[in-house]
mmCIF file of C-alpha atoms and ligand atoms in Angstrom:
data_model
loop_
_atom_site.group_PDB
_atom_site.id
_atom_site.type_symbol
_atom_site.label_atom_id
_atom_site.label_comp_id
_atom_site.label_asym_id
_atom_site.label_seq_id
_atom_site.Cartn_x
_atom_site.Cartn_y
_atom_site.Cartn_z
ATOM 1 C CA MET N 1 110.942 120.348 69.294
ATOM 2 C CA LEU N 2 109.016 119.891 72.784
ATOM 3 C CA ASP N 3 110.361 121.024 76.090
ATOM 4 C CA TYR N 4 108.654 118.127 77.862
ATOM 5 C CA ILE N 5 106.640 114.942 77.417
ATOM 6 C CA VAL N 6 104.684 114.134 80.485
ATOM 7 C CA VAL N 7 103.623 110.592 81.027
ATOM 8 C CA GLY N 8 100.338 110.116 83.033
ATOM 9 C CA LEU N 9 97.530 112.497 83.946
ATOM 10 C CA GLY N 10 96.690 111.689 87.492
ATOM 11 C CA LEU N 11 97.169 114.347 90.113
ATOM 12 C CA SER N 12 100.853 114.287 89.529
ATOM 13 C CA GLY N 13 100.590 114.880 85.810
ATOM 14 C CA VAL N 14 98.047 117.604 86.361
ATOM 15 C CA ALA N 15 100.294 119.369 88.735
ATOM 16 C CA ILE N 16 103.453 119.020 86.548
ATOM 17 C CA SER N 17 101.438 120.216 83.524
ATOM 18 C CA GLU N 18 100.184 123.311 85.285
ATOM 19 C CA GLU N 19 103.821 124.208 86.441
ATOM 20 C CA LEU N 20 104.971 123.800 82.907
ATOM 21 C CA GLU N 21 102.154 125.923 81.469
ATOM 22 C CA LYS N 22 103.063 128.699 84.001
ATOM 23 C CA ARG N 23 106.459 128.845 82.597
ATOM 24 C CA ASN N 24 105.311 128.725 78.861
ATOM 25 C CA LYS N 25 106.845 125.345 78.210
ATOM 26 C CA LYS N 26 105.885 123.308 75.185
ATOM 27 C CA PHE N 27 104.621 119.904 76.203
ATOM 28 C CA VAL N 28 102.458 117.081 75.490
ATOM 29 C CA VAL N 29 100.730 114.556 78.015
ATOM 30 C CA TYR N 30 100.351 110.777 77.340
ATOM 31 C CA GLU N 31 97.489 109.010 79.225
ATOM 32 C CA ASP N 32 96.306 105.399 78.879
ATOM 33 C CA ASN N 33 93.758 104.954 81.749
ATOM 34 C CA SER N 34 95.893 101.975 83.078
ATOM 35 C CA GLN N 35 95.688 103.364 86.626
ATOM 36 C CA ASN N 36 92.971 105.158 88.423
ATOM 37 C CA SER N 37 94.148 106.123 91.888
ATOM 38 C CA SER N 38 93.411 109.779 91.309
ATOM 39 C CA TYR N 39 90.149 109.109 89.677
ATOM 40 C CA VAL N 40 88.639 106.973 92.409
ATOM 41 C CA ALA N 41 90.321 108.929 95.344
ATOM 42 C CA GLY N 42 88.072 110.511 98.014
ATOM 43 C CA GLY N 43 90.031 113.716 97.362
ATOM 44 C CA ILE N 44 90.086 114.435 101.015
ATOM 45 C CA PHE N 45 92.590 117.147 102.219
ATOM 46 C CA ASN N 46 93.124 116.862 105.821
ATOM 47 C CA PRO N 47 96.496 117.752 107.533
ATOM 48 C CA VAL N 48 96.252 115.372 110.527
ATOM 49 C CA ILE N 49 96.603 111.616 110.871
ATOM 50 C CA LEU N 50 93.339 110.850 112.519
ATOM 51 C CA LYS N 51 94.200 107.566 113.706
ATOM 52 C CA ARG N 52 96.963 108.796 116.203
ATOM 53 C CA PHE N 53 96.286 112.575 116.121
ATOM 54 C CA THR N 54 99.650 113.423 114.750
ATOM 55 C CA PRO N 55 100.540 115.865 111.991
ATOM 56 C CA ALA N 56 100.695 114.473 108.556
ATOM 57 C CA TRP N 57 104.170 114.906 106.724
ATOM 58 C CA LYS N 58 104.570 118.591 105.993
ATOM 59 C CA ALA N 59 100.919 118.904 105.482
ATOM 60 C CA ALA N 60 100.427 122.312 107.187
ATOM 61 C CA GLU N 61 102.838 123.932 104.688
ATOM 62 C CA GLN N 62 101.502 121.902 101.831
ATOM 63 C CA ILE N 63 97.867 122.886 102.397
ATOM 64 C CA LYS N 64 98.833 126.699 102.064
ATOM 65 C CA SER N 65 100.034 126.173 98.425
ATOM 66 C CA ALA N 66 97.735 123.300 97.455
ATOM 67 C CA ILE N 67 94.381 125.128 98.117
ATOM 68 C CA PRO N 68 95.297 128.291 95.884
ATOM 69 C CA PHE N 69 96.529 125.753 93.296
ATOM 70 C CA TYR N 70 92.891 124.178 92.975
ATOM 71 C CA GLU N 71 91.329 127.459 93.317
ATOM 72 C CA GLN N 72 93.142 128.635 90.290
ATOM 73 C CA LEU N 73 92.280 125.571 88.493
ATOM 74 C CA GLU N 74 88.565 126.281 89.227
ATOM 75 C CA GLN N 75 88.879 129.463 87.479
ATOM 76 C CA LYS N 76 90.786 128.165 84.561
ATOM 77 C CA LEU N 77 88.441 125.051 83.969
ATOM 78 C CA HIS N 78 85.216 126.873 85.013
ATOM 79 C CA VAL N 79 84.279 123.799 87.345
ATOM 80 C CA ARG N 80 83.808 123.463 91.022
ATOM 81 C CA LEU N 81 86.567 121.381 92.449
ATOM 82 C CA ILE N 82 86.834 122.275 96.181
ATOM 83 C CA HIS N 83 84.266 121.336 98.628
ATOM 84 C CA ASN N 84 84.848 122.656 102.068
ATOM 85 C CA TRP N 85 83.203 120.934 104.901
ATOM 86 C CA ASN N 86 84.229 119.586 108.359
ATOM 87 C CA ILE N 87 85.432 116.110 109.236
ATOM 88 C CA TYR N 88 84.325 114.935 112.679
ATOM 89 C CA ARG N 89 86.418 112.215 114.336
ATOM 90 C CA ARG N 90 84.321 109.756 116.326
ATOM 91 C CA PHE N 91 85.935 108.789 119.614
ATOM 92 C CA HIS N 92 85.741 105.264 120.720
ATOM 93 C CA SER N 93 86.505 105.856 124.423
ATOM 94 C CA VAL N 94 86.981 108.490 127.050
ATOM 95 C CA GLU N 95 90.747 107.906 126.789
ATOM 96 C CA GLU N 96 90.800 108.684 123.049
ATOM 97 C CA ARG N 97 88.765 111.813 123.863
ATOM 98 C CA ASN N 98 91.424 112.884 126.330
ATOM 99 C CA GLU N 99 94.116 112.253 123.628
ATOM 100 C CA TRP N 100 92.363 114.624 121.381
ATOM 101 C CA PHE N 101 92.597 117.317 124.132
ATOM 102 C CA VAL N 102 96.348 116.786 124.615
ATOM 103 C CA ALA N 103 96.911 116.827 120.776
ATOM 104 C CA ALA N 104 94.763 120.086 120.278
ATOM 105 C CA ASP N 105 97.058 121.786 122.773
ATOM 106 C CA ARG N 106 100.134 121.173 120.633
ATOM 107 C CA SER N 107 101.097 124.223 118.479
ATOM 108 C CA SER N 108 101.544 121.980 115.410
ATOM 109 C CA LEU N 109 98.009 120.625 115.657
ATOM 110 C CA SER N 110 96.099 123.422 117.282
ATOM 111 C CA PRO N 111 95.065 125.079 113.915
ATOM 112 C CA PHE N 112 93.401 121.917 113.035
ATOM 113 C CA LEU N 113 91.844 120.275 116.056
ATOM 114 C CA ASP N 114 88.955 122.136 117.662
ATOM 115 C CA PRO N 115 88.962 121.552 121.457
ATOM 116 C CA ASP N 116 85.350 122.096 121.600
ATOM 117 C CA LEU N 117 83.543 118.728 121.167
ATOM 118 C CA LYS N 118 80.344 118.158 119.253
ATOM 119 C CA LYS N 119 77.654 116.097 121.008
ATOM 120 C CA ASN N 120 76.088 113.711 118.422
ATOM 121 C CA SER N 121 72.570 114.620 117.657
ATOM 122 C CA ASN N 122 71.886 112.163 114.712
ATOM 123 C CA PRO N 123 69.803 109.301 115.909
ATOM 124 C CA ASN N 124 71.345 106.933 113.197
ATOM 125 C CA LEU N 125 74.995 107.775 113.852
ATOM 126 C CA ILE N 126 76.594 105.652 116.654
ATOM 127 C CA ALA N 127 78.800 108.129 118.519
ATOM 128 C CA ASP N 128 78.377 107.836 122.328
ATOM 129 C CA HIS N 129 81.692 109.628 123.070
ATOM 130 C CA SER N 130 81.032 112.754 121.138
ATOM 131 C CA LEU N 131 82.893 113.923 118.061
ATOM 132 C CA GLY N 132 86.006 116.077 117.517
ATOM 133 C CA LYS N 133 85.889 118.711 114.622
ATOM 134 C CA VAL N 134 88.999 118.774 112.265
ATOM 135 C CA LEU N 135 89.307 122.389 110.871
ATOM 136 C CA ASN N 136 90.393 123.561 107.412
ATOM 137 C CA THR N 137 89.375 120.160 105.679
ATOM 138 C CA GLY N 138 87.329 119.357 102.736
ATOM 139 C CA ASN N 139 87.718 117.449 99.488
ATOM 140 C CA ILE N 140 88.785 117.879 95.898
ATOM 141 C CA ASP N 141 86.457 116.459 93.158
ATOM 142 C CA THR N 142 89.308 114.604 91.502
ATOM 143 C CA GLU N 143 86.946 113.121 88.926
ATOM 144 C CA ASN N 144 85.831 116.428 87.799
ATOM 145 C CA LEU N 145 89.450 117.752 87.798
ATOM 146 C CA LEU N 146 90.711 115.049 85.668
ATOM 147 C CA ASP N 147 87.866 115.012 83.179
ATOM 148 C CA SER N 148 88.058 118.769 82.867
ATOM 149 C CA TYR N 149 91.804 118.874 82.694
ATOM 150 C CA SER N 150 92.154 116.289 79.956
ATOM 151 C CA ALA N 151 89.422 118.110 78.001
ATOM 152 C CA TYR N 152 91.372 121.246 78.418
ATOM 153 C CA LEU N 153 94.484 119.585 76.925
ATOM 154 C CA LYS N 154 92.651 117.937 74.204
ATOM 155 C CA ASP N 155 91.279 121.409 73.160
ATOM 156 C CA LYS N 156 94.902 122.731 73.026
ATOM 157 C CA GLY N 157 95.875 119.593 71.006
ATOM 158 C CA THR N 158 98.440 118.559 73.679
ATOM 159 C CA PHE N 159 96.776 115.313 74.978
ATOM 160 C CA LYS N 160 97.604 111.997 73.636
ATOM 161 C CA ASP N 161 94.977 109.373 74.528
ATOM 162 C CA GLU N 162 97.540 106.443 74.290
ATOM 163 C CA ARG N 163 100.033 104.314 76.273
ATOM 164 C CA PHE N 164 103.484 105.625 76.197
ATOM 165 C CA ASP N 165 105.641 102.810 74.934
ATOM 166 C CA TYR N 166 109.052 102.639 76.540
ATOM 167 C CA SER N 167 110.485 100.588 73.691
ATOM 168 C CA ALA N 168 109.788 103.274 71.153
ATOM 169 C CA LEU N 169 111.990 105.840 73.130
ATOM 170 C CA LYS N 170 115.312 106.676 71.558
ATOM 171 C CA ILE N 171 117.835 108.471 73.731
ATOM 172 C CA GLU N 172 119.870 110.776 71.607
ATOM 173 C CA LYS N 173 122.882 112.899 72.525
ATOM 174 C CA ASP N 174 120.929 116.109 73.686
ATOM 175 C CA HIS N 175 117.298 115.134 73.244
ATOM 176 C CA PHE N 176 114.757 112.200 73.247
ATOM 177 C CA ASP N 177 113.133 110.981 70.144
ATOM 178 C CA TYR N 178 109.723 109.321 70.741
ATOM 179 C CA LYS N 179 107.997 108.275 67.512
ATOM 180 C CA GLY N 180 109.286 111.205 65.720
ATOM 181 C CA LEU N 181 108.475 113.720 68.532
ATOM 182 C CA LYS N 182 111.570 115.387 69.954
ATOM 183 C CA THR N 183 111.659 116.578 73.383
ATOM 184 C CA THR N 184 114.384 117.791 75.770
ATOM 185 C CA ASN N 185 112.802 116.388 78.946
ATOM 186 C CA ILE N 186 110.487 113.616 80.018
ATOM 187 C CA VAL N 187 108.499 113.340 83.333
ATOM 188 C CA PHE N 188 107.020 110.157 84.285
ATOM 189 C CA CYS N 189 103.877 110.636 86.384
ATOM 190 C CA GLU N 190 102.574 107.117 86.141
ATOM 191 C CA GLY N 191 101.538 106.273 89.808
ATOM 192 C CA TYR N 192 101.634 102.623 90.463
ATOM 193 C CA GLY N 193 102.136 102.155 86.620
ATOM 194 C CA LEU N 194 105.772 102.984 87.151
ATOM 195 C CA LYS N 195 106.299 99.254 88.061
ATOM 196 C CA LYS N 196 106.244 98.607 84.385
ATOM 197 C CA ASN N 197 108.645 101.429 83.601
ATOM 198 C CA PRO N 198 112.068 99.912 82.771
ATOM 199 C CA TYR N 199 113.807 103.183 83.729
ATOM 200 C CA PHE N 200 112.489 103.362 87.143
ATOM 201 C CA ASP N 201 111.324 99.902 88.167
ATOM 202 C CA TYR N 202 114.254 99.863 90.641
ATOM 203 C CA LEU N 203 112.408 102.174 92.951
ATOM 204 C CA PRO N 204 110.622 100.639 95.943
ATOM 205 C CA LEU N 205 107.173 101.479 95.045
ATOM 206 C CA ASN N 206 105.079 98.982 96.958
ATOM 207 C CA GLY N 207 101.551 100.051 96.136
ATOM 208 C CA ASN N 208 98.616 99.767 98.390
ATOM 209 C CA LYS N 209 95.054 98.960 96.965
ATOM 210 C CA GLY N 210 92.277 100.996 98.210
ATOM 211 C CA GLU N 211 88.604 100.477 97.631
ATOM 212 C CA TYR N 212 85.514 102.597 98.379
ATOM 213 C CA ILE N 213 81.795 101.762 98.305
ATOM 214 C CA THR N 214 79.070 104.191 97.733
ATOM 215 C CA ILE N 215 75.875 103.739 99.689
ATOM 216 C CA TYR N 216 72.287 105.086 99.476
ATOM 217 C CA SER N 217 70.399 105.794 102.585
ATOM 218 C CA GLU N 218 67.216 107.722 103.084
ATOM 219 C CA ASP N 219 67.439 107.843 106.929
ATOM 220 C CA LEU N 220 71.032 108.733 107.480
ATOM 221 C CA ASN N 221 70.658 112.625 106.952
ATOM 222 C CA LEU N 222 74.257 113.356 107.673
ATOM 223 C CA ASP N 223 75.678 116.674 106.418
ATOM 224 C CA PHE N 224 79.241 116.379 107.671
ATOM 225 C CA ALA N 225 82.067 113.747 107.041
ATOM 226 C CA VAL N 226 82.796 111.302 109.908
ATOM 227 C CA LYS N 227 86.024 109.503 110.491
ATOM 228 C CA SER N 228 85.919 106.231 112.515
ATOM 229 C CA SER N 229 87.609 102.974 111.266
ATOM 230 C CA VAL N 230 86.413 104.407 107.867
ATOM 231 C CA PHE N 231 85.584 107.675 106.338
ATOM 232 C CA LEU N 232 81.761 108.385 105.672
ATOM 233 C CA LEU N 233 81.503 111.244 103.249
ATOM 234 C CA PRO N 234 78.206 112.752 102.244
ATOM 235 C CA LEU N 235 77.914 113.293 98.479
ATOM 236 C CA GLY N 236 74.340 114.794 98.399
ATOM 237 C CA ASN N 237 71.083 113.047 97.325
ATOM 238 C CA ASN N 238 71.260 110.555 100.107
ATOM 239 C CA LEU N 239 74.434 109.098 98.719
ATOM 240 C CA TYR N 240 77.641 108.514 100.913
ATOM 241 C CA LYS N 241 81.068 107.244 100.093
ATOM 242 C CA VAL N 242 82.404 104.779 102.619
ATOM 243 C CA GLY N 243 86.088 103.817 102.868
ATOM 244 C CA ALA N 244 88.804 103.279 102.086
ATOM 245 C CA THR N 245 90.415 99.916 102.584
ATOM 246 C CA TYR N 246 94.180 99.396 102.606
ATOM 247 C CA ASP N 247 95.584 96.174 101.170
ATOM 248 C CA HIS N 248 99.326 95.645 100.647
ATOM 249 C CA SER N 249 99.075 92.339 99.025
ATOM 250 C CA ASP N 250 96.408 92.495 96.271
ATOM 251 C CA LYS N 251 97.689 94.689 93.349
ATOM 252 C CA THR N 252 94.848 93.842 90.927
ATOM 253 C CA PRO N 253 92.834 96.839 89.644
ATOM 254 C CA GLU N 254 89.332 95.127 90.256
ATOM 255 C CA THR N 255 86.973 95.597 93.092
ATOM 256 C CA THR N 256 86.484 92.819 95.591
ATOM 257 C CA THR N 257 83.789 91.236 97.650
ATOM 258 C CA LYS N 258 86.326 90.962 100.574
ATOM 259 C CA ALA N 259 86.702 94.828 100.655
ATOM 260 C CA LYS N 260 83.014 95.420 100.190
ATOM 261 C CA GLU N 261 82.088 93.093 103.192
ATOM 262 C CA ARG N 262 84.695 94.595 105.356
ATOM 263 C CA LEU N 263 83.475 98.054 104.672
ATOM 264 C CA ILE N 264 79.823 97.075 105.344
ATOM 265 C CA GLY N 265 80.938 95.559 108.647
ATOM 266 C CA GLN N 266 82.822 98.739 109.603
ATOM 267 C CA LEU N 267 79.822 100.922 108.454
ATOM 268 C CA LYS N 268 77.312 98.870 110.540
ATOM 269 C CA GLU N 269 79.500 99.832 113.826
ATOM 270 C CA LEU N 270 79.115 103.485 112.736
ATOM 271 C CA ILE N 271 75.347 103.756 111.679
ATOM 272 C CA LYS N 272 72.190 102.059 112.562
ATOM 273 C CA CYS N 273 69.759 102.721 109.653
ATOM 274 C CA ASP N 274 69.252 100.893 106.412
ATOM 275 C CA PHE N 275 71.412 101.381 103.368
ATOM 276 C CA GLU N 276 72.048 99.909 99.913
ATOM 277 C CA VAL N 277 75.424 99.583 98.273
ATOM 278 C CA VAL N 278 75.095 101.214 94.808
ATOM 279 C CA ASP N 279 78.750 101.317 93.574
ATOM 280 C CA GLN N 280 82.121 100.187 94.421
ATOM 281 C CA VAL N 281 85.514 101.501 93.056
ATOM 282 C CA ALA N 282 89.273 100.383 93.368
ATOM 283 C CA GLY N 283 92.692 101.973 92.810
ATOM 284 C CA ILE N 284 96.321 101.336 93.799
ATOM 285 C CA ARG N 285 97.939 103.964 95.771
ATOM 286 C CA PRO N 286 101.453 104.629 94.813
ATOM 287 C CA ALA N 287 102.932 103.993 98.128
ATOM 288 C CA VAL N 288 106.756 104.004 98.937
ATOM 289 C CA ALA N 289 108.533 101.884 101.500
ATOM 290 C CA ASP N 290 109.892 105.036 103.351
ATOM 291 C CA ARG N 291 106.570 106.901 102.937
ATOM 292 C CA ARG N 292 108.183 109.781 101.013
ATOM 293 C CA PRO N 293 107.639 110.963 97.570
ATOM 294 C CA LEU N 294 109.948 109.722 94.583
ATOM 295 C CA VAL N 295 111.039 112.928 92.822
ATOM 296 C CA GLY N 296 113.991 113.519 90.591
ATOM 297 C CA GLU N 297 116.287 112.423 87.781
ATOM 298 C CA HIS N 298 117.232 109.045 86.593
ATOM 299 C CA PRO N 299 120.595 108.000 88.044
ATOM 300 C CA GLU N 300 122.266 107.767 84.634
ATOM 301 C CA ILE N 301 120.034 109.138 81.972
ATOM 302 C CA SER N 302 120.010 112.961 82.084
ATOM 303 C CA ASN N 303 116.530 114.797 81.653
ATOM 304 C CA LEU N 304 114.595 111.717 82.422
ATOM 305 C CA TYR N 305 112.616 112.441 85.570
ATOM 306 C CA CYS N 306 109.994 110.838 87.780
ATOM 307 C CA CYS N 307 107.284 112.493 89.973
ATOM 308 C CA ASN N 308 105.564 109.783 92.027
ATOM 309 C CA GLY N 309 105.102 108.042 95.387
ATOM 310 C CA PHE N 310 102.305 110.220 96.951
ATOM 311 C CA GLY N 311 100.826 107.320 98.769
ATOM 312 C CA SER N 312 97.394 108.173 100.327
ATOM 313 C CA ARG N 313 97.867 111.916 100.339
ATOM 314 C CA GLY N 314 98.231 112.986 96.669
ATOM 315 C CA VAL N 315 95.843 115.925 96.905
ATOM 316 C CA LEU N 316 98.227 117.909 99.152
ATOM 317 C CA ILE N 317 101.514 116.494 98.087
ATOM 318 C CA ALA N 318 101.222 116.700 94.091
ATOM 319 C CA PRO N 319 101.128 120.573 93.747
ATOM 320 C CA ASN N 320 104.086 120.982 95.993
ATOM 321 C CA MET N 321 106.223 118.189 94.433
ATOM 322 C CA ALA N 322 105.609 119.579 90.947
ATOM 323 C CA VAL N 323 106.953 122.977 91.905
ATOM 324 C CA GLU N 324 109.958 121.256 93.592
ATOM 325 C CA LEU N 325 110.747 119.104 90.368
ATOM 326 C CA ILE N 326 110.192 121.874 87.868
ATOM 327 C CA GLU N 327 112.192 124.368 89.932
ATOM 328 C CA ASN N 328 115.026 121.907 90.109
ATOM 329 C CA ILE N 329 114.902 121.132 86.308
ATOM 330 C CA GLU N 330 114.726 124.800 85.197
ATOM 331 C CA ASN N 331 116.489 126.656 87.816
ATOM 332 C CA GLY N 332 118.620 124.016 89.531
ATOM 333 C CA LYS N 333 117.003 124.403 93.018
ATOM 334 C CA PRO N 334 118.409 121.370 94.854
ATOM 335 C CA LEU N 335 115.648 118.850 95.885
ATOM 336 C CA ASP N 336 115.145 117.986 99.455
ATOM 337 C CA LEU N 337 116.945 114.876 100.257
ATOM 338 C CA GLU N 338 113.894 113.340 101.838
ATOM 339 C CA ILE N 339 112.177 113.269 98.434
ATOM 340 C CA ASP N 340 114.963 113.140 96.048
ATOM 341 C CA LEU N 341 115.004 109.634 94.444
ATOM 342 C CA GLN N 342 118.836 109.744 94.613
ATOM 343 C CA ARG N 343 118.252 108.108 98.051
ATOM 344 C CA PHE N 344 117.665 104.818 96.149
ATOM 345 C CA THR N 345 120.557 105.054 93.649
ATOM 346 C CA GLN N 346 122.314 102.212 95.396
ATOM 347 C CA LYS N 347 119.252 99.943 94.538
ATOM 348 C CA TYR N 348 119.638 101.019 90.951
ATOM 349 C CA TYR N 349 123.308 99.942 90.786
ATOM 350 C CA SER N 350 122.652 96.755 92.530
ATOM 351 C CA LYS N 351 119.829 95.926 90.067
ATOM 352 C CA ASN N 352 121.732 96.935 86.748
HETATM 353 C C1 LIG D 401 90.628 104.424 97.220
HETATM 354 C C2 LIG D 401 91.673 105.484 97.357
HETATM 355 C C3 LIG D 401 91.271 106.666 98.125
HETATM 356 C C4 LIG D 401 92.093 107.643 98.137
HETATM 357 N N1 LIG D 401 91.855 108.751 98.699
HETATM 358 C C5 LIG D 401 92.566 109.896 98.857
HETATM 359 C C6 LIG D 401 92.371 111.060 99.441
HETATM 360 O O1 LIG D 401 91.004 111.135 100.012
HETATM 361 N N2 LIG D 401 93.094 112.171 99.499
HETATM 362 C C7 LIG D 401 94.376 112.116 98.971
HETATM 363 O O2 LIG D 401 95.039 113.014 99.183
HETATM 364 N N3 LIG D 401 94.643 111.008 98.406
HETATM 365 C C8 LIG D 401 93.771 109.799 98.225
HETATM 366 N N4 LIG D 401 94.283 108.787 97.598
HETATM 367 C C9 LIG D 401 95.555 108.771 97.125
HETATM 368 C C10 LIG D 401 95.758 109.471 95.755
HETATM 369 O O3 LIG D 401 94.847 109.038 94.830
HETATM 370 C C11 LIG D 401 97.199 109.255 95.146
HETATM 371 O O4 LIG D 401 98.091 109.752 96.090
HETATM 372 C C12 LIG D 401 97.149 110.044 93.950
HETATM 373 O O5 LIG D 401 96.081 109.794 93.099
HETATM 374 C C13 LIG D 401 98.421 109.623 93.010
HETATM 375 O O6 LIG D 401 98.415 110.371 91.966
HETATM 376 P P1 LIG D 401 99.374 109.978 90.719
HETATM 377 O O7 LIG D 401 99.164 110.903 89.576
HETATM 378 O O8 LIG D 401 100.850 110.006 91.197
HETATM 379 O O9 LIG D 401 98.962 108.472 90.327
HETATM 380 P P2 LIG D 401 97.830 107.966 89.494
HETATM 381 O O10 LIG D 401 96.543 108.541 89.840
HETATM 382 O O11 LIG D 401 97.845 106.477 89.433
HETATM 383 O O12 LIG D 401 98.076 108.630 88.042
HETATM 384 C C14 LIG D 401 98.869 108.038 87.152
HETATM 385 C C15 LIG D 401 98.501 108.026 85.636
HETATM 386 O O13 LIG D 401 99.387 107.585 84.656
HETATM 387 C C16 LIG D 401 98.830 106.886 83.757
HETATM 388 N N5 LIG D 401 99.756 105.900 83.113
HETATM 389 C C17 LIG D 401 100.512 105.052 83.762
HETATM 390 N N6 LIG D 401 101.452 104.393 82.956
HETATM 391 C C18 LIG D 401 101.100 104.955 81.726
HETATM 392 C C19 LIG D 401 101.727 104.877 80.502
HETATM 393 N N7 LIG D 401 102.828 103.999 80.155
HETATM 394 N N8 LIG D 401 101.437 105.572 79.419
HETATM 395 C C20 LIG D 401 100.309 106.500 79.537
HETATM 396 N N9 LIG D 401 99.691 106.781 80.745
HETATM 397 C C21 LIG D 401 100.237 105.983 81.914
HETATM 398 C C22 LIG D 401 97.693 105.970 84.520
HETATM 399 O O14 LIG D 401 96.668 105.630 83.613
HETATM 400 C C23 LIG D 401 97.150 107.209 85.479
HETATM 401 O O15 LIG D 401 96.147 107.967 84.996
HETATM 402 C C24 LIG D 401 93.413 107.601 97.409
HETATM 403 C C25 LIG D 401 93.720 106.445 96.669
HETATM 404 C C26 LIG D 401 92.820 105.540 96.605
HETATM 405 C C27 LIG D 401 93.154 104.240 95.770
#
């Protein structure tokens, strides 16, 4: 008898698995590679919305527990996951620069926005109005994390490299039976794959497609990340990630020429040296209509849970939501109404 089945091993599935391991729970994880939002993510952790200079939802408190979470994973998996570097926001005008100073003065943002601006000294970077440094930022190597974590689970014999087939699930009186495996709880961490889940497809998960290109440029010589209309992230060896796009209408997993051309256009407004596009990736962000996570229990089926809806900020949100959900299940700690999927119970009953 298992304590849990976890469906999906993106950032959500990793965080849930870690929380279960800490509590010595018996669980297995199913993963079918149908979604790859976590895999292709830039992995950036940045507590500020750099378009408007406003704090991201609860990011200041999330970062305090998320970074130790990834540090502890680095030790456990013997891999480097955290890359600390500075993000510099490029200003488009003097007005925008002034808005930065006003924002940096606010107590919620002062730990993250450096009021001392940096003058651009890179001849190939177009930044005439200086750059503002965002503090306490960096990225998580999500590809390395997911590869190492699935290898770790495989070693333990708790990883099932297969699709979770909803039609094979039998709901018994006090447990679930899935192809002969008995478990007390199931947590679905399927990202945008939730749309195909008949138990949770009533939830308003809209999805938002994002694409990145990787460029090679010998002349750029940039050793910090720049945020303009797109992010430009140095990867080393003259490679840079450029993106990402946001598309609400296209929900296909493939990369598109439209996104590539758009990113190239935005990049040409940011740098003035030659570059070559060497790669392109796409994924669907699990974005929710009200921009809050979807965490909690099914309206009618006890012990069937969902941990989803992290939108474009899974790196900081996932570890925190996993603690909230597992604390709720194991110790009855109430979920914050803002994240609890009970806020959509009405939708469930109108659909069923
Ligand atoms: C281009 C792009 C850039 C991004 N950049 C950043 C960033 O810089 N910083 C940041 O914080 N966030 C970023 N994000 C957002 C972040 O990736 C998401 O918030 C996060 O990955 C969501 O994680 P998840 O585990 O909920 O979903 P997913 O990563 O989609 O994982 C769900 C997993 O479940 C599996 N699955 C689904 N259905 C089944 C089934 N029936 N059986 C078995 N397995 C199943 C899928 O294969 C998948 O592996 C980005 C997203 C994109 C697309």
